[in-house]
Amino acid sequence: TVPYSWGTTGIAVNRAKVKAKVDSWAWLFEHPELAGQLTMLDDAPAVVGSALKFLGYAYNESSPEAFAKVKALLTRQKKALKAYTPEAQPVLESGEVAIAQAYSGDVIQVRTRKNPNIEYVLPKEGGEIFGARADEIRRRAAASVESGGFPHRRAAQKVRDDAGEPPAHRADPEALDRAQVLLNRAVLSKK
């Protein structure tokens, strides 16, 4: 399938709770003072990938040595977590956590709609980049059309805008100009 948008997996920081510079996965793995105020995604590839990057491995490393280190790190980290969440939006909207592993689009949605204290950081070690599949936009657009809807091109644009995700191709220059995510340096920058 063809991707219609893309995003990254990184760190959401609640600036009302954390004033320090957050630029590393270390904030989710090595800060016991934040115990009970951290969440990770309930997404095994994203969790393992972030642990691998933190430990200095490639995101998709599969050696037994790397997995042994990841297992030890995640076992130690579990004591400090509030929860593994299928999505970070609810805990970010409420402001109940200090730092969360999150998808870039989710953070942008929370920041623009509910909680301006939330900031997105792409860790210096790197992280995951993903593409949302075109069949997903058809499902979302159909749901939008059924509930009062709009023309298909506008439906696609609205779905991307609502998700906080930029388009994955240049076929829609208007969407490229409009996508607020393209202005969000944390999503695009290596910093």
Short mmCIF file of C-alpha atoms in Angstrom, two decimals:
data_model
loop_
_atom_site.label_atom_id
_atom_site.label_comp_id
_atom_site.label_asym_id
_atom_site.label_seq_id
_atom_site.Cartn_x
_atom_site.Cartn_y
_atom_site.Cartn_z
CA THR A 1 0.00 0.00 0.00
CA VAL A 2 0.93 3.62 -0.53
CA PRO A 3 1.56 5.83 2.52
CA TYR A 4 -0.61 8.96 2.78
CA SER A 5 1.20 10.53 5.72
CA TRP A 6 4.13 9.93 8.04
CA GLY A 7 5.26 10.58 11.58
CA THR A 8 7.88 9.73 14.16
CA THR A 9 7.97 8.12 17.57
CA GLY A 10 9.71 10.20 20.19
CA ILE A 11 9.24 11.88 23.55
CA ALA A 12 6.40 14.08 24.79
CA VAL A 13 7.48 16.45 27.55
CA ASN A 14 5.08 18.16 29.92
CA ARG A 15 6.79 21.54 30.36
CA ALA A 16 4.63 22.27 33.41
CA LYS A 17 6.48 19.41 35.16
CA VAL A 18 9.91 19.25 33.47
CA LYS A 19 11.93 22.42 32.94
CA ALA A 20 15.25 20.76 32.01
CA LYS A 21 16.36 20.16 28.44
CA VAL A 22 15.03 16.79 27.28
CA ASP A 23 16.88 15.47 24.24
CA SER A 24 17.47 11.78 24.90
CA TRP A 25 15.71 8.47 25.53
CA ALA A 26 17.63 8.59 28.85
CA TRP A 27 14.70 10.59 30.26
CA LEU A 28 12.52 7.50 29.98
CA PHE A 29 15.16 5.05 31.19
CA GLU A 30 17.44 6.79 33.71
CA HIS A 31 15.45 9.28 35.76
CA PRO A 32 14.18 7.60 38.94
CA GLU A 33 12.99 10.97 40.26
CA LEU A 34 10.20 10.77 37.65
CA ALA A 35 8.94 7.36 38.82
CA GLY A 36 5.19 7.10 38.35
CA GLN A 37 5.18 10.05 35.93
CA LEU A 38 6.43 8.19 32.84
CA THR A 39 4.53 6.23 30.20
CA MET A 40 5.62 4.11 27.27
CA LEU A 41 3.53 3.11 24.29
CA ASP A 42 1.87 -0.29 24.28
CA ASP A 43 3.70 -0.92 21.00
CA ALA A 44 6.44 -3.55 21.29
CA PRO A 45 8.45 -2.50 18.19
CA ALA A 46 8.44 1.16 19.32
CA VAL A 47 9.42 0.31 22.91
CA VAL A 48 12.15 -2.16 21.94
CA GLY A 49 13.37 0.17 19.18
CA SER A 50 13.73 3.11 21.56
CA ALA A 51 15.59 0.92 24.06
CA LEU A 52 17.91 -0.30 21.29
CA LYS A 53 18.63 3.29 20.19
CA PHE A 54 19.27 4.35 23.80
CA LEU A 55 21.74 1.47 24.19
CA GLY A 56 23.57 2.51 21.01
CA TYR A 57 22.20 -0.15 18.67
CA ALA A 58 20.40 0.17 15.36
CA TYR A 59 16.62 0.45 15.69
CA ASN A 60 16.09 -3.01 14.19
CA GLU A 61 19.05 -4.80 15.82
CA SER A 62 18.21 -8.45 16.50
CA SER A 63 21.30 -9.98 18.10
CA PRO A 64 20.86 -12.06 21.29
CA GLU A 65 23.31 -9.75 23.08
CA ALA A 66 21.25 -6.65 22.23
CA PHE A 67 18.00 -8.29 23.27
CA ALA A 68 19.48 -9.38 26.60
CA LYS A 69 20.46 -5.75 27.29
CA VAL A 70 17.06 -4.47 26.17
CA LYS A 71 15.28 -6.98 28.41
CA ALA A 72 17.36 -5.88 31.42
CA LEU A 73 16.75 -2.19 30.66
CA LEU A 74 12.98 -2.59 30.21
CA THR A 75 12.67 -4.78 33.30
CA ARG A 76 14.44 -2.11 35.36
CA GLN A 77 12.39 0.68 33.76
CA LYS A 78 9.02 -1.00 34.39
CA LYS A 79 9.18 -0.09 38.09
CA ALA A 80 9.29 3.61 37.19
CA LEU A 81 6.41 3.55 34.69
CA LYS A 82 2.90 4.73 35.38
CA ALA A 83 1.70 2.54 32.49
CA TYR A 84 2.12 1.22 29.00
CA THR A 85 -0.56 3.03 26.99
CA PRO A 86 -2.03 2.29 23.54
CA GLU A 87 -1.80 6.02 22.89
CA ALA A 88 -0.34 8.87 24.91
CA GLN A 89 -3.06 11.45 24.25
CA PRO A 90 -5.22 10.95 27.37
CA VAL A 91 -2.35 11.23 29.87
CA LEU A 92 -0.86 14.16 27.96
CA GLU A 93 -4.17 16.02 27.75
CA SER A 94 -4.75 15.64 31.49
CA GLY A 95 -1.18 16.65 32.32
CA GLU A 96 -0.83 13.68 34.67
CA VAL A 97 2.57 12.54 33.35
CA ALA A 98 5.88 14.35 33.05
CA ILE A 99 7.29 12.44 30.07
CA ALA A 100 5.77 9.94 27.67
CA GLN A 101 6.87 7.96 24.66
CA ALA A 102 4.51 9.20 21.95
CA TYR A 103 3.74 9.51 18.26
CA SER A 104 4.49 12.96 16.82
CA GLY A 105 0.97 13.44 15.45
CA ASP A 106 -0.60 12.65 18.82
CA VAL A 107 1.58 15.24 20.55
CA ILE A 108 0.74 17.89 17.97
CA GLN A 109 -2.98 17.17 18.42
CA VAL A 110 -2.73 17.47 22.21
CA ARG A 111 -0.60 20.60 22.08
CA THR A 112 -2.89 22.43 19.64
CA ARG A 113 -6.22 21.34 21.15
CA LYS A 114 -5.89 20.63 24.85
CA ASN A 115 -2.53 21.22 26.53
CA PRO A 116 -0.05 23.79 25.17
CA ASN A 117 2.50 22.72 27.82
CA ILE A 118 3.27 19.54 25.86
CA GLU A 119 6.36 19.55 23.65
CA TYR A 120 7.58 16.90 21.19
CA VAL A 121 11.24 15.84 21.11
CA LEU A 122 12.90 13.55 18.62
CA PRO A 123 15.72 12.06 20.76
CA LYS A 124 19.33 12.64 19.74
CA GLU A 125 19.87 8.87 19.53
CA GLY A 126 17.17 8.68 16.86
CA GLY A 127 13.84 6.94 16.74
CA GLU A 128 11.20 5.43 14.54
CA ILE A 129 9.77 6.99 11.40
CA PHE A 130 6.58 5.48 10.06
CA GLY A 131 4.14 5.90 7.20
CA ALA A 132 0.37 5.70 7.62
CA ARG A 133 -1.19 3.49 4.96
CA ALA A 134 -3.50 4.80 2.26
CA ASP A 135 -6.21 2.29 3.18
CA GLU A 136 -6.35 3.92 6.62
CA ILE A 137 -7.28 7.28 5.10
CA ARG A 138 -10.07 5.60 3.12
CA ARG A 139 -11.47 4.17 6.35
CA ARG A 140 -11.19 7.51 8.19
CA ALA A 141 -12.55 9.50 5.24
CA ALA A 142 -15.52 7.13 4.86
CA ALA A 143 -16.32 7.61 8.54
CA SER A 144 -16.14 11.39 8.05
CA VAL A 145 -18.37 11.33 4.98
CA GLU A 146 -20.91 9.15 6.80
CA SER A 147 -21.05 11.67 9.63
CA GLY A 148 -21.74 14.72 7.49
CA GLY A 149 -18.59 14.51 5.41
CA PHE A 150 -16.84 16.52 2.78
CA PRO A 151 -15.38 15.85 -0.70
CA HIS A 152 -12.64 13.20 -0.85
CA ARG A 153 -9.63 15.48 -1.37
CA ARG A 154 -10.75 17.65 1.51
CA ALA A 155 -11.46 14.49 3.51
CA ALA A 156 -7.88 13.34 3.05
CA GLN A 157 -6.55 16.76 3.99
CA LYS A 158 -8.80 16.95 7.06
CA VAL A 159 -7.80 13.48 8.22
CA ARG A 160 -4.09 14.39 7.92
CA ASP A 161 -4.59 17.73 9.65
CA ASP A 162 -6.62 16.12 12.45
CA ALA A 163 -3.92 13.49 12.93
CA GLY A 164 -1.14 16.11 12.97
CA GLU A 165 0.66 14.25 10.19
CA PRO A 166 2.12 15.74 6.99
CA PRO A 167 1.44 14.12 3.60
CA ALA A 168 3.89 11.43 2.50
CA HIS A 169 4.13 12.74 -1.07
CA ARG A 170 4.12 16.01 -2.98
CA ALA A 171 0.96 15.27 -4.97
CA ASP A 172 -1.02 17.69 -2.80
CA PRO A 173 0.98 20.96 -2.63
CA GLU A 174 -1.81 22.73 -0.75
CA ALA A 175 -1.57 20.14 2.02
CA LEU A 176 2.19 20.55 2.08
CA ASP A 177 1.74 24.28 2.63
CA ARG A 178 -0.94 23.75 5.28
CA ALA A 179 0.58 20.91 7.28
CA GLN A 180 1.44 22.45 10.64
CA VAL A 181 3.68 19.48 11.26
CA LEU A 182 6.07 20.70 8.60
CA LEU A 183 6.58 23.77 10.74
CA ASN A 184 7.25 21.68 13.82
CA ARG A 185 11.04 21.45 13.94
CA ALA A 186 10.95 18.58 16.45
CA VAL A 187 9.35 16.28 13.89
CA LEU A 188 11.74 17.19 11.09
CA SER A 189 14.96 18.10 12.86
CA LYS A 190 17.84 15.91 13.96
CA LYS A 191 18.21 18.15 17.01
#
